[in-house]
Short mmCIF file of C-alpha atoms and ligand atoms in Angstrom, two decimals:
data_model
loop_
_atom_site.label_atom_id
_atom_site.label_comp_id
_atom_site.label_asym_id
_atom_site.label_seq_id
_atom_site.Cartn_x
_atom_site.Cartn_y
_atom_site.Cartn_z
CA MET P 21 113.30 137.61 -51.66
CA THR P 22 113.87 138.06 -47.86
CA ASP P 23 117.12 137.65 -46.45
CA LEU P 24 115.92 134.80 -44.48
CA ASN P 25 114.55 133.04 -47.95
CA LYS P 26 117.78 133.81 -49.86
CA TYR P 27 119.93 132.18 -46.77
CA ARG P 28 117.68 129.12 -46.66
CA SER P 29 117.52 128.67 -50.52
CA ASP P 30 121.46 128.75 -50.00
CA ILE P 31 121.02 125.88 -47.45
CA GLU P 32 118.80 124.08 -49.47
CA GLU P 33 121.70 124.13 -52.34
CA VAL P 34 124.16 122.85 -49.82
CA ASP P 35 121.96 120.28 -48.61
CA GLN P 36 121.12 118.98 -52.31
CA THR P 37 125.07 119.11 -52.45
CA ILE P 38 125.74 116.97 -49.38
CA ILE P 39 123.14 114.39 -50.74
CA GLU P 40 124.89 114.03 -53.88
CA LEU P 41 128.10 113.49 -52.22
CA ILE P 42 126.81 110.82 -49.81
CA ASP P 43 125.30 109.17 -53.16
CA LYS P 44 128.69 109.50 -54.70
CA ARG P 45 130.40 108.08 -51.90
CA ILE P 46 128.06 105.12 -51.83
CA GLY P 47 128.86 104.66 -55.40
CA ILE P 48 132.63 104.48 -54.88
CA THR P 49 131.88 101.73 -51.89
CA LYS P 50 130.09 99.71 -54.64
CA ARG P 51 133.57 99.64 -56.83
CA ILE P 52 135.57 98.84 -53.34
CA PHE P 53 133.04 95.66 -52.68
CA GLU P 54 133.90 94.54 -56.28
CA VAL P 55 137.73 94.66 -55.31
CA LYS P 56 137.09 93.01 -51.92
CA ARG P 57 135.02 90.21 -53.66
CA ARG P 58 137.82 89.74 -56.21
CA GLU P 59 140.52 89.68 -53.73
CA GLY P 60 138.46 87.60 -50.81
CA LYS P 61 138.85 90.57 -48.25
CA PRO P 62 136.25 91.11 -45.66
CA ILE P 63 133.65 94.08 -45.69
CA ARG P 64 134.58 95.73 -42.75
CA ASP P 65 138.28 97.21 -42.10
CA PRO P 66 138.47 98.91 -38.66
CA GLU P 67 141.84 100.19 -39.49
CA GLN P 68 140.66 101.95 -42.48
CA GLU P 69 137.59 103.27 -40.56
CA GLY P 70 139.66 104.36 -37.78
CA ARG P 71 141.77 106.43 -40.42
CA VAL P 72 138.54 107.90 -42.02
CA LEU P 73 137.34 109.01 -38.50
CA ARG P 74 140.61 110.32 -37.45
CA ARG P 75 140.82 112.18 -41.07
CA ALA P 76 137.42 113.89 -40.59
CA MET P 77 138.04 114.61 -37.04
CA ASP P 78 141.22 116.58 -37.98
CA LEU P 79 139.65 118.57 -40.75
CA ALA P 80 136.55 119.28 -38.61
CA THR P 81 138.96 120.72 -35.80
CA GLU P 82 140.75 122.77 -38.61
CA LYS P 83 137.71 124.32 -39.35
CA ASN P 84 136.76 124.90 -35.54
CA LEU P 85 133.83 122.82 -36.06
CA ASP P 86 132.47 119.99 -33.41
CA ALA P 87 134.95 117.11 -33.79
CA GLY P 88 132.37 114.76 -32.15
CA ALA P 89 129.50 115.64 -33.94
CA VAL P 90 131.57 115.32 -37.17
CA LYS P 91 132.54 111.82 -35.69
CA ASN P 92 129.09 110.89 -35.35
CA ILE P 93 128.07 111.78 -38.81
CA TYR P 94 130.95 109.69 -40.31
CA GLU P 95 130.00 106.73 -38.21
CA ILE P 96 126.79 106.73 -39.98
CA LEU P 97 128.56 107.46 -43.29
CA ILE P 98 130.60 104.26 -42.51
CA ARG P 99 127.35 102.33 -41.51
CA MET P 100 125.76 103.19 -44.86
CA SER P 101 128.73 101.98 -46.78
CA THR P 102 128.99 98.57 -45.09
CA GLN P 103 125.40 97.95 -45.14
CA LYS P 104 125.34 98.67 -49.01
CA GLN P 105 128.34 96.40 -49.38
CA GLN P 106 126.50 93.60 -47.23
CA GLU P 107 123.47 94.32 -49.62
CA LEU P 108 125.53 93.69 -52.61
CA GLN P 109 127.16 90.43 -50.76
CA GLY P 110 123.44 89.13 -50.36
CA GLU P 111 122.58 89.65 -54.01
CA ASN P 112 125.53 87.94 -55.02
CA GLN P 113 124.99 85.05 -52.97
CA SER P 114 121.47 84.37 -53.87
C1 ISJ G 212 134.56 101.50 -48.15
C2 ISJ G 212 135.24 100.51 -47.36
O1 ISJ G 212 134.53 99.50 -46.76
C3 ISJ G 212 133.84 99.87 -45.15
C4 ISJ G 212 133.56 101.01 -45.19
C5 ISJ G 212 134.63 102.39 -45.15
C6 ISJ G 212 134.22 103.70 -45.07
O2 ISJ G 212 132.94 103.85 -45.32
O3 ISJ G 212 134.96 104.62 -45.26
C7 ISJ G 212 135.70 102.03 -44.38
C8 ISJ G 212 136.07 100.85 -44.20
C9 ISJ G 212 135.64 99.65 -44.40
O4 ISJ G 212 135.04 99.07 -43.20
C10 ISJ G 212 136.70 100.53 -47.47
O5 ISJ G 212 137.42 99.38 -46.83
O6 ISJ G 212 137.45 101.46 -47.52
#
């Protein structure tokens, strides 16, 4: 295997792990939705979203990554998890 193909295969492995972790994050979101439903709490929690974004940006900065880009990624992850909870809410109501 050439170096290029070897490194691309390494990236492919990392990409698979990223997708598995996104799926794992969404799975936890479902558990969180159950708790909120039981406790009558709203799906969105702006303070928690702020903490998640701040933590991700701090970790990115520690690793010398572009904190703004990481923030964009986390905004998408938060959107995916709130959309999933909204879907579950719709399923529970119908
Ligand atoms: C997962 C939650 O629900 C929402 C999604 C969040 C996230 O994806 O990190 C954070 C806060 C909430 O707006 C939560 O409340 O923790």
